[in-house]
């Protein structure tokens, strides 16, 4: 039976909104507390694997997501030094037949707005911006959160969907900050007209080089082009300026293919993200508080699955809360069992793939040789554990 107090969701990112929507659709009252003044995402692109579409179907937003998406014909890996094609995973008809759902790219703001609109149309969901949570308050049978501006908010349970730097996780677990990898990312979106000739425009492309990579793909029906440049640098923890970043990029990518150099000329180098992850852990809950998405299992971007995992978490958790009829601790235990190994595999495989992307010297030759005889069927087989999706009805 839905509880009297709402379930509190800390963080209105993709994971927080997915669990809010799933709970709201089943009749649970939820209150989403988001620290930023506006619900909305960082304005860059995101890739979504076929495994997330059954989740969108459960949330009733599949058609709306597809309307805003681009369907690339392939995921292509190019060698950053000589521009040769290392691997090509077709994402057209054969992919769709195999995995039942498409591979898409979408502007994060568009995806966020689809979820927000659906949340806003549910009378069970309250969205509260400018609410920075500083921690959980639990005493006896009562649970809630306190906010930075000194309020106490009572809830039936607390879901920490507050991302990589989660304050809910910090309170549940005695551990340090996330692991910094020494890599940074710069992200940019430019009009498609500015993309240099000779660059693939429809595919999701990853140029892999020694200690650096670039990913690019089209968004908004091909009107704009999303670019992410990632590289290793000793200044990863420093707050630099555009001029310093530019000099570093020129140095880092000095031996890269000319097409990559041209793409780097388009980059907005003002803002950078330090790339981090954490080791997988087995325990995501304590009492009536639980973690979800990046708060539970932050991952490197190599598999492009962090948001997909957060959305899978959200649908799974909501289903188990509903099935447990208000026994939150039982639901959280089942959720952890259902999700830990799959998300840990994404974290650990992403680390392996990270090294593969950045192979240098003889390791690069080994990579080329290894991939040379990969057939489409072999690549589909290797990805089946991930793209075949996740059974939300698991106990
Ligand atoms: C460069 C890059 C590229 C990526 N590409 C992809 C991709 O292609 N595909 C993919 O699936 N994933 C991708 N990811 C990963 C993806 O962005 C994350 O895994 C995903 O956003 C996690 O969602 P989340 O809801 O758990 O956390 P977040 O998106 O981080 O949301 C957390 C929310 O909580 C709020 N918050 C934080 N602290 C508090 C607080 N104390 N009180 C209240 N609110 C709080 C934040 O403001 C935020 O809105 C990429 C990541 C990066 C860095």
PDB file of N, CA, C and O in Angstrom, residues 106-171:
ATOM      1  N   UNK A 106      20.731  11.249 -28.730  1.00  0.00           N
ATOM      2  CA  UNK A 106      19.713  12.259 -28.435  1.00  0.00           C
ATOM      3  C   UNK A 106      20.356  13.376 -27.623  1.00  0.00           C
ATOM      4  O   UNK A 106      21.333  13.137 -26.894  1.00  0.00           O
ATOM      5  N   UNK A 107      19.833  14.577 -27.771  1.00  0.00           N
ATOM      6  CA  UNK A 107      20.289  15.692 -26.933  1.00  0.00           C
ATOM      7  C   UNK A 107      19.779  15.424 -25.517  1.00  0.00           C
ATOM      8  O   UNK A 107      18.618  15.114 -25.310  1.00  0.00           O
ATOM      9  N   UNK A 108      20.657  15.559 -24.533  1.00  0.00           N
ATOM     10  CA  UNK A 108      20.252  15.275 -23.146  1.00  0.00           C
ATOM     11  C   UNK A 108      19.072  16.132 -22.710  1.00  0.00           C
ATOM     12  O   UNK A 108      18.212  15.682 -21.962  1.00  0.00           O
ATOM     13  N   UNK A 109      19.067  17.381 -23.142  1.00  0.00           N
ATOM     14  CA  UNK A 109      17.963  18.265 -22.725  1.00  0.00           C
ATOM     15  C   UNK A 109      16.646  17.722 -23.265  1.00  0.00           C
ATOM     16  O   UNK A 109      15.622  17.743 -22.579  1.00  0.00           O
ATOM     17  N   UNK A 110      16.665  17.206 -24.484  1.00  0.00           N
ATOM     18  CA  UNK A 110      15.429  16.668 -25.071  1.00  0.00           C
ATOM     19  C   UNK A 110      14.962  15.440 -24.291  1.00  0.00           C
ATOM     20  O   UNK A 110      13.771  15.276 -24.024  1.00  0.00           O
ATOM     21  N   UNK A 111      15.908  14.573 -23.911  1.00  0.00           N
ATOM     22  CA  UNK A 111      15.541  13.380 -23.134  1.00  0.00           C
ATOM     23  C   UNK A 111      15.019  13.785 -21.752  1.00  0.00           C
ATOM     24  O   UNK A 111      14.000  13.277 -21.268  1.00  0.00           O
ATOM     25  N   UNK A 112      15.716  14.724 -21.154  1.00  0.00           N
ATOM     26  CA  UNK A 112      15.307  15.210 -19.833  1.00  0.00           C
ATOM     27  C   UNK A 112      13.883  15.782 -19.904  1.00  0.00           C
ATOM     28  O   UNK A 112      13.055  15.514 -19.039  1.00  0.00           O
ATOM     29  N   UNK A 113      13.620  16.557 -20.961  1.00  0.00           N
ATOM     30  CA  UNK A 113      12.296  17.185 -21.077  1.00  0.00           C
ATOM     31  C   UNK A 113      11.189  16.161 -21.296  1.00  0.00           C
ATOM     32  O   UNK A 113      10.072  16.342 -20.811  1.00  0.00           O
ATOM     33  N   UNK A 114      11.499  15.082 -22.012  1.00  0.00           N
ATOM     34  CA  UNK A 114      10.492  14.023 -22.188  1.00  0.00           C
ATOM     35  C   UNK A 114      10.110  13.467 -20.816  1.00  0.00           C
ATOM     36  O   UNK A 114       8.925  13.317 -20.474  1.00  0.00           O
ATOM     37  N   UNK A 115      11.123  13.172 -19.997  1.00  0.00           N
ATOM     38  CA  UNK A 115      10.851  12.603 -18.660  1.00  0.00           C
ATOM     39  C   UNK A 115      10.171  13.637 -17.758  1.00  0.00           C
ATOM     40  O   UNK A 115       9.236  13.318 -17.017  1.00  0.00           O
ATOM     41  N   UNK A 116      10.638  14.893 -17.857  1.00  0.00           N
ATOM     42  CA  UNK A 116      10.036  15.950 -17.018  1.00  0.00           C
ATOM     43  C   UNK A 116       8.566  16.168 -17.367  1.00  0.00           C
ATOM     44  O   UNK A 116       7.715  16.275 -16.477  1.00  0.00           O
ATOM     45  N   UNK A 117       8.270  16.229 -18.661  1.00  0.00           N
ATOM     46  CA  UNK A 117       6.868  16.434 -19.073  1.00  0.00           C
ATOM     47  C   UNK A 117       5.993  15.313 -18.533  1.00  0.00           C
ATOM     48  O   UNK A 117       4.884  15.546 -18.056  1.00  0.00           O
ATOM     49  N   UNK A 118       6.507  14.072 -18.635  1.00  0.00           N
ATOM     50  CA  UNK A 118       5.718  12.933 -18.142  1.00  0.00           C
ATOM     51  C   UNK A 118       5.539  13.030 -16.620  1.00  0.00           C
ATOM     52  O   UNK A 118       4.450  12.761 -16.097  1.00  0.00           O
ATOM     53  N   UNK A 119       6.584  13.452 -15.905  1.00  0.00           N
ATOM     54  CA  UNK A 119       6.471  13.611 -14.439  1.00  0.00           C
ATOM     55  C   UNK A 119       5.449  14.697 -14.114  1.00  0.00           C
ATOM     56  O   UNK A 119       4.635  14.546 -13.198  1.00  0.00           O
ATOM     57  N   UNK A 120       5.515  15.796 -14.859  1.00  0.00           N
ATOM     58  CA  UNK A 120       4.608  16.931 -14.572  1.00  0.00           C
ATOM     59  C   UNK A 120       3.153  16.558 -14.791  1.00  0.00           C
ATOM     60  O   UNK A 120       2.256  17.138 -14.191  1.00  0.00           O
ATOM     61  N   UNK A 121       2.922  15.594 -15.666  1.00  0.00           N
ATOM     62  CA  UNK A 121       1.519  15.239 -15.937  1.00  0.00           C
ATOM     63  C   UNK A 121       1.003  14.204 -14.919  1.00  0.00           C
ATOM     64  O   UNK A 121      -0.144  13.780 -15.010  1.00  0.00           O
ATOM     65  N   UNK A 122       1.831  13.817 -13.952  1.00  0.00           N
ATOM     66  CA  UNK A 122       1.359  12.881 -12.918  1.00  0.00           C
ATOM     67  C   UNK A 122       1.037  13.644 -11.634  1.00  0.00           C
ATOM     68  O   UNK A 122       1.904  14.355 -11.104  1.00  0.00           O
ATOM     69  N   UNK A 123      -0.166  13.488 -11.106  1.00  0.00           N
ATOM     70  CA  UNK A 123      -0.519  14.192  -9.861  1.00  0.00           C
ATOM     71  C   UNK A 123       0.260  13.667  -8.653  1.00  0.00           C
ATOM     72  O   UNK A 123       0.291  14.305  -7.602  1.00  0.00           O
ATOM     73  N   UNK A 124       0.921  12.507  -8.803  1.00  0.00           N
ATOM     74  CA  UNK A 124       1.641  11.913  -7.660  1.00  0.00           C
ATOM     75  C   UNK A 124       3.061  12.437  -7.492  1.00  0.00           C
ATOM     76  O   UNK A 124       3.738  12.083  -6.533  1.00  0.00           O
ATOM     77  N   UNK A 125       3.529  13.214  -8.490  1.00  0.00           N
ATOM     78  CA  UNK A 125       4.952  13.605  -8.468  1.00  0.00           C
ATOM     79  C   UNK A 125       5.101  15.097  -8.211  1.00  0.00           C
ATOM     80  O   UNK A 125       4.555  15.925  -8.943  1.00  0.00           O
ATOM     81  N   UNK A 126       5.855  15.403  -7.172  1.00  0.00           N
ATOM     82  CA  UNK A 126       6.136  16.801  -6.853  1.00  0.00           C
ATOM     83  C   UNK A 126       7.600  17.064  -7.186  1.00  0.00           C
ATOM     84  O   UNK A 126       8.480  16.324  -6.710  1.00  0.00           O
ATOM     85  N   UNK A 127       7.856  18.080  -7.999  1.00  0.00           N
ATOM     86  CA  UNK A 127       9.236  18.391  -8.394  1.00  0.00           C
ATOM     87  C   UNK A 127       9.659  19.664  -7.681  1.00  0.00           C
ATOM     88  O   UNK A 127       9.008  20.696  -7.818  1.00  0.00           O
ATOM     89  N   UNK A 128      10.731  19.590  -6.926  1.00  0.00           N
ATOM     90  CA  UNK A 128      11.135  20.741  -6.128  1.00  0.00           C
ATOM     91  C   UNK A 128      12.573  21.137  -6.466  1.00  0.00           C
ATOM     92  O   UNK A 128      13.515  20.442  -6.075  1.00  0.00           O
ATOM     93  N   UNK A 129      12.725  22.244  -7.207  1.00  0.00           N
ATOM     94  CA  UNK A 129      14.069  22.709  -7.596  1.00  0.00           C
ATOM     95  C   UNK A 129      14.682  23.526  -6.460  1.00  0.00           C
ATOM     96  O   UNK A 129      14.032  23.776  -5.439  1.00  0.00           O
ATOM     97  N   UNK A 130      15.931  23.942  -6.647  1.00  0.00           N
ATOM     98  CA  UNK A 130      16.653  24.766  -5.647  1.00  0.00           C
ATOM     99  C   UNK A 130      16.596  24.164  -4.251  1.00  0.00           C
ATOM    100  O   UNK A 130      16.465  24.870  -3.262  1.00  0.00           O
ATOM    101  N   UNK A 131      16.648  22.863  -4.171  1.00  0.00           N
ATOM    102  CA  UNK A 131      16.597  22.189  -2.866  1.00  0.00           C
ATOM    103  C   UNK A 131      17.818  21.299  -2.728  1.00  0.00           C
ATOM    104  O   UNK A 131      17.849  20.181  -3.255  1.00  0.00           O
ATOM    105  N   UNK A 132      18.823  21.819  -2.077  1.00  0.00           N
ATOM    106  CA  UNK A 132      20.060  21.046  -1.925  1.00  0.00           C
ATOM    107  C   UNK A 132      19.985  20.235  -0.631  1.00  0.00           C
ATOM    108  O   UNK A 132      19.888  20.792   0.461  1.00  0.00           O
ATOM    109  N   UNK A 133      20.037  18.936  -0.768  1.00  0.00           N
ATOM    110  CA  UNK A 133      19.963  18.043   0.398  1.00  0.00           C
ATOM    111  C   UNK A 133      21.363  17.911   0.999  1.00  0.00           C
ATOM    112  O   UNK A 133      22.341  17.746   0.268  1.00  0.00           O
ATOM    113  N   UNK A 134      21.442  17.987   2.321  1.00  0.00           N
ATOM    114  CA  UNK A 134      22.774  17.838   2.939  1.00  0.00           C
ATOM    115  C   UNK A 134      22.939  16.485   3.623  1.00  0.00           C
ATOM    116  O   UNK A 134      24.044  16.094   3.959  1.00  0.00           O
ATOM    117  N   UNK A 135      21.848  15.748   3.832  1.00  0.00           N
ATOM    118  CA  UNK A 135      22.005  14.414   4.415  1.00  0.00           C
ATOM    119  C   UNK A 135      20.673  13.811   4.825  1.00  0.00           C
ATOM    120  O   UNK A 135      19.616  14.441   4.707  1.00  0.00           O
ATOM    121  N   UNK A 136      20.775  12.559   5.298  1.00  0.00           N
ATOM    122  CA  UNK A 136      19.579  11.832   5.750  1.00  0.00           C
ATOM    123  C   UNK A 136      19.392  12.088   7.242  1.00  0.00           C
ATOM    124  O   UNK A 136      20.371  12.175   7.984  1.00  0.00           O
ATOM    125  N   UNK A 137      18.149  12.161   7.671  1.00  0.00           N
ATOM    126  CA  UNK A 137      17.850  12.171   9.106  1.00  0.00           C
ATOM    127  C   UNK A 137      17.036  10.925   9.395  1.00  0.00           C
ATOM    128  O   UNK A 137      15.938  10.767   8.846  1.00  0.00           O
ATOM    129  N   UNK A 138      17.585  10.029  10.209  1.00  0.00           N
ATOM    130  CA  UNK A 138      16.854   8.796  10.536  1.00  0.00           C
ATOM    131  C   UNK A 138      16.856   8.612  12.036  1.00  0.00           C
ATOM    132  O   UNK A 138      17.906   8.720  12.676  1.00  0.00           O
ATOM    133  N   UNK A 139      15.671   8.356  12.582  1.00  0.00           N
ATOM    134  CA  UNK A 139      15.591   8.116  14.020  1.00  0.00           C
ATOM    135  C   UNK A 139      14.468   7.137  14.268  1.00  0.00           C
ATOM    136  O   UNK A 139      13.308   7.414  13.897  1.00  0.00           O
ATOM    137  N   UNK A 140      14.806   5.985  14.832  1.00  0.00           N
ATOM    138  CA  UNK A 140      13.781   4.966  15.083  1.00  0.00           C
ATOM    139  C   UNK A 140      13.091   4.615  13.784  1.00  0.00           C
ATOM    140  O   UNK A 140      13.738   4.251  12.799  1.00  0.00           O
ATOM    141  N   UNK A 141      11.800   4.822  13.751  1.00  0.00           N
ATOM    142  CA  UNK A 141      11.001   4.451  12.605  1.00  0.00           C
ATOM    143  C   UNK A 141      10.906   5.564  11.556  1.00  0.00           C
ATOM    144  O   UNK A 141      10.288   5.395  10.513  1.00  0.00           O
ATOM    145  N   UNK A 142      11.501   6.695  11.882  1.00  0.00           N
ATOM    146  CA  UNK A 142      11.302   7.858  11.000  1.00  0.00           C
ATOM    147  C   UNK A 142      12.519   8.065  10.105  1.00  0.00           C
ATOM    148  O   UNK A 142      13.644   7.857  10.517  1.00  0.00           O
ATOM    149  N   UNK A 143      12.246   8.515   8.881  1.00  0.00           N
ATOM    150  CA  UNK A 143      13.359   8.864   7.987  1.00  0.00           C
ATOM    151  C   UNK A 143      12.992  10.127   7.216  1.00  0.00           C
ATOM    152  O   UNK A 143      11.810  10.420   7.000  1.00  0.00           O
ATOM    153  N   UNK A 144      13.986  10.863   6.833  1.00  0.00           N
ATOM    154  CA  UNK A 144      13.758  12.077   6.044  1.00  0.00           C
ATOM    155  C   UNK A 144      15.104  12.628   5.633  1.00  0.00           C
ATOM    156  O   UNK A 144      16.131  11.945   5.753  1.00  0.00           O
ATOM    157  N   UNK A 145      15.091  13.846   5.105  1.00  0.00           N
ATOM    158  CA  UNK A 145      16.366  14.481   4.751  1.00  0.00           C
ATOM    159  C   UNK A 145      16.391  15.885   5.357  1.00  0.00           C
ATOM    160  O   UNK A 145      15.346  16.464   5.659  1.00  0.00           O
ATOM    161  N   UNK A 146      17.599  16.406   5.531  1.00  0.00           N
ATOM    162  CA  UNK A 146      17.703  17.822   5.878  1.00  0.00           C
ATOM    163  C   UNK A 146      18.296  18.539   4.663  1.00  0.00           C
ATOM    164  O   UNK A 146      19.046  17.943   3.879  1.00  0.00           O
ATOM    165  N   UNK A 147      17.928  19.800   4.532  1.00  0.00           N
ATOM    166  CA  UNK A 147      18.411  20.550   3.371  1.00  0.00           C
ATOM    167  C   UNK A 147      19.459  21.551   3.827  1.00  0.00           C
ATOM    168  O   UNK A 147      19.546  21.873   5.013  1.00  0.00           O
ATOM    169  N   UNK A 148      20.203  22.048   2.853  1.00  0.00           N
ATOM    170  CA  UNK A 148      21.289  22.990   3.179  1.00  0.00           C
ATOM    171  C   UNK A 148      20.746  24.264   3.808  1.00  0.00           C
ATOM    172  O   UNK A 148      21.415  24.911   4.595  1.00  0.00           O
ATOM    173  N   UNK A 149      19.500  24.619   3.446  1.00  0.00           N
ATOM    174  CA  UNK A 149      18.929  25.839   4.034  1.00  0.00           C
ATOM    175  C   UNK A 149      18.208  25.551   5.355  1.00  0.00           C
ATOM    176  O   UNK A 149      17.401  26.347   5.835  1.00  0.00           O
ATOM    177  N   UNK A 150      18.470  24.371   5.929  1.00  0.00           N
ATOM    178  CA  UNK A 150      18.040  24.119   7.303  1.00  0.00           C
ATOM    179  C   UNK A 150      16.680  23.471   7.486  1.00  0.00           C
ATOM    180  O   UNK A 150      16.202  23.338   8.603  1.00  0.00           O
ATOM    181  N   UNK A 151      16.030  23.039   6.412  1.00  0.00           N
ATOM    182  CA  UNK A 151      14.717  22.398   6.567  1.00  0.00           C
ATOM    183  C   UNK A 151      14.874  20.903   6.816  1.00  0.00           C
ATOM    184  O   UNK A 151      15.853  20.290   6.401  1.00  0.00           O
ATOM    185  N   UNK A 152      13.852  20.300   7.461  1.00  0.00           N
ATOM    186  CA  UNK A 152      13.774  18.846   7.575  1.00  0.00           C
ATOM    187  C   UNK A 152      12.567  18.395   6.765  1.00  0.00           C
ATOM    188  O   UNK A 152      11.488  18.973   6.913  1.00  0.00           O
ATOM    189  N   UNK A 153      12.762  17.400   5.933  1.00  0.00           N
ATOM    190  CA  UNK A 153      11.649  16.906   5.107  1.00  0.00           C
ATOM    191  C   UNK A 153      11.463  15.422   5.410  1.00  0.00           C
ATOM    192  O   UNK A 153      12.394  14.627   5.229  1.00  0.00           O
ATOM    193  N   UNK A 154      10.274  15.062   5.862  1.00  0.00           N
ATOM    194  CA  UNK A 154      10.011  13.658   6.223  1.00  0.00           C
ATOM    195  C   UNK A 154       9.582  12.877   4.990  1.00  0.00           C
ATOM    196  O   UNK A 154       8.926  13.409   4.099  1.00  0.00           O
ATOM    197  N   UNK A 155       9.948  11.604   4.960  1.00  0.00           N
ATOM    198  CA  UNK A 155       9.552  10.769   3.834  1.00  0.00           C
ATOM    199  C   UNK A 155       9.297   9.347   4.283  1.00  0.00           C
ATOM    200  O   UNK A 155       9.608   8.970   5.419  1.00  0.00           O
ATOM    201  N   UNK A 156       8.715   8.546   3.371  1.00  0.00           N
ATOM    202  CA  UNK A 156       8.519   7.129   3.675  1.00  0.00           C
ATOM    203  C   UNK A 156       9.828   6.367   3.481  1.00  0.00           C
ATOM    204  O   UNK A 156      10.091   5.363   4.140  1.00  0.00           O
ATOM    205  N   UNK A 157      10.651   6.872   2.542  1.00  0.00           N
ATOM    206  CA  UNK A 157      11.951   6.274   2.245  1.00  0.00           C
ATOM    207  C   UNK A 157      12.752   7.321   1.484  1.00  0.00           C
ATOM    208  O   UNK A 157      12.185   8.309   0.999  1.00  0.00           O
ATOM    209  N   UNK A 158      14.082   7.106   1.382  1.00  0.00           N
ATOM    210  CA  UNK A 158      14.936   8.070   0.667  1.00  0.00           C
ATOM    211  C   UNK A 158      15.699   7.335  -0.434  1.00  0.00           C
ATOM    212  O   UNK A 158      16.364   6.326  -0.165  1.00  0.00           O
ATOM    213  N   UNK A 159      15.575   7.849  -1.652  1.00  0.00           N
ATOM    214  CA  UNK A 159      16.339   7.285  -2.780  1.00  0.00           C
ATOM    215  C   UNK A 159      17.416   8.297  -3.160  1.00  0.00           C
ATOM    216  O   UNK A 159      17.099   9.413  -3.583  1.00  0.00           O
ATOM    217  N   UNK A 160      18.675   7.919  -3.006  1.00  0.00           N
ATOM    218  CA  UNK A 160      19.787   8.813  -3.343  1.00  0.00           C
ATOM    219  C   UNK A 160      20.131   8.659  -4.813  1.00  0.00           C
ATOM    220  O   UNK A 160      20.827   7.733  -5.208  1.00  0.00           O
ATOM    221  N   UNK A 161      19.621   9.601  -5.631  1.00  0.00           N
ATOM    222  CA  UNK A 161      19.921   9.606  -7.074  1.00  0.00           C
ATOM    223  C   UNK A 161      20.720  10.864  -7.373  1.00  0.00           C
ATOM    224  O   UNK A 161      20.487  11.535  -8.383  1.00  0.00           O
ATOM    225  N   UNK A 162      21.656  11.178  -6.476  1.00  0.00           N
ATOM    226  CA  UNK A 162      22.349  12.463  -6.558  1.00  0.00           C
ATOM    227  C   UNK A 162      23.738  12.361  -7.178  1.00  0.00           C
ATOM    228  O   UNK A 162      24.615  13.184  -6.898  1.00  0.00           O
ATOM    229  N   UNK A 163      23.939  11.378  -8.028  1.00  0.00           N
ATOM    230  CA  UNK A 163      25.091  11.374  -8.925  1.00  0.00           C
ATOM    231  C   UNK A 163      26.432  11.022  -8.288  1.00  0.00           C
ATOM    232  O   UNK A 163      26.519  10.568  -7.147  1.00  0.00           O
ATOM    233  N   UNK A 164      27.465  11.262  -9.090  1.00  0.00           N
ATOM    234  CA  UNK A 164      28.843  10.870  -8.738  1.00  0.00           C
ATOM    235  C   UNK A 164      29.272  11.359  -7.352  1.00  0.00           C
ATOM    236  O   UNK A 164      29.918  10.643  -6.600  1.00  0.00           O
ATOM    237  N   UNK A 165      28.938  12.595  -7.024  1.00  0.00           N
ATOM    238  CA  UNK A 165      29.382  13.158  -5.736  1.00  0.00           C
ATOM    239  C   UNK A 165      28.324  13.008  -4.654  1.00  0.00           C
ATOM    240  O   UNK A 165      28.260  13.835  -3.745  1.00  0.00           O
ATOM    241  N   UNK A 166      27.523  11.972  -4.717  1.00  0.00           N
ATOM    242  CA  UNK A 166      26.359  11.771  -3.842  1.00  0.00           C
ATOM    243  C   UNK A 166      26.626  12.017  -2.354  1.00  0.00           C
ATOM    244  O   UNK A 166      27.482  11.382  -1.739  1.00  0.00           O
ATOM    245  N   UNK A 167      25.817  12.906  -1.769  1.00  0.00           N
ATOM    246  CA  UNK A 167      25.941  13.124  -0.315  1.00  0.00           C
ATOM    247  C   UNK A 167      25.237  11.999   0.440  1.00  0.00           C
ATOM    248  O   UNK A 167      25.585  11.688   1.575  1.00  0.00           O
ATOM    249  N   UNK A 168      24.270  11.351  -0.196  1.00  0.00           N
ATOM    250  CA  UNK A 168      23.582  10.231   0.466  1.00  0.00           C
ATOM    251  C   UNK A 168      24.564   9.056   0.585  1.00  0.00           C
ATOM    252  O   UNK A 168      24.681   8.420   1.625  1.00  0.00           O
ATOM    253  N   UNK A 169      25.305   8.802  -0.477  1.00  0.00           N
ATOM    254  CA  UNK A 169      26.312   7.731  -0.423  1.00  0.00           C
ATOM    255  C   UNK A 169      27.363   8.047   0.644  1.00  0.00           C
ATOM    256  O   UNK A 169      27.787   7.160   1.392  1.00  0.00           O
ATOM    257  N   UNK A 170      27.787   9.305   0.695  1.00  0.00           N
ATOM    258  CA  UNK A 170      28.827   9.677   1.666  1.00  0.00           C
ATOM    259  C   UNK A 170      28.360   9.338   3.081  1.00  0.00           C
ATOM    260  O   UNK A 170      29.167   8.947   3.931  1.00  0.00           O
ATOM    261  N   UNK A 171      27.050   9.478   3.321  1.00  0.00           N
ATOM    262  CA  UNK A 171      26.546   9.205   4.668  1.00  0.00           C
ATOM    263  C   UNK A 171      26.382   7.698   4.930  1.00  0.00           C
ATOM    264  O   UNK A 171      26.584   7.234   6.033  1.00  0.00           O
TER     265      UNK A 171
END
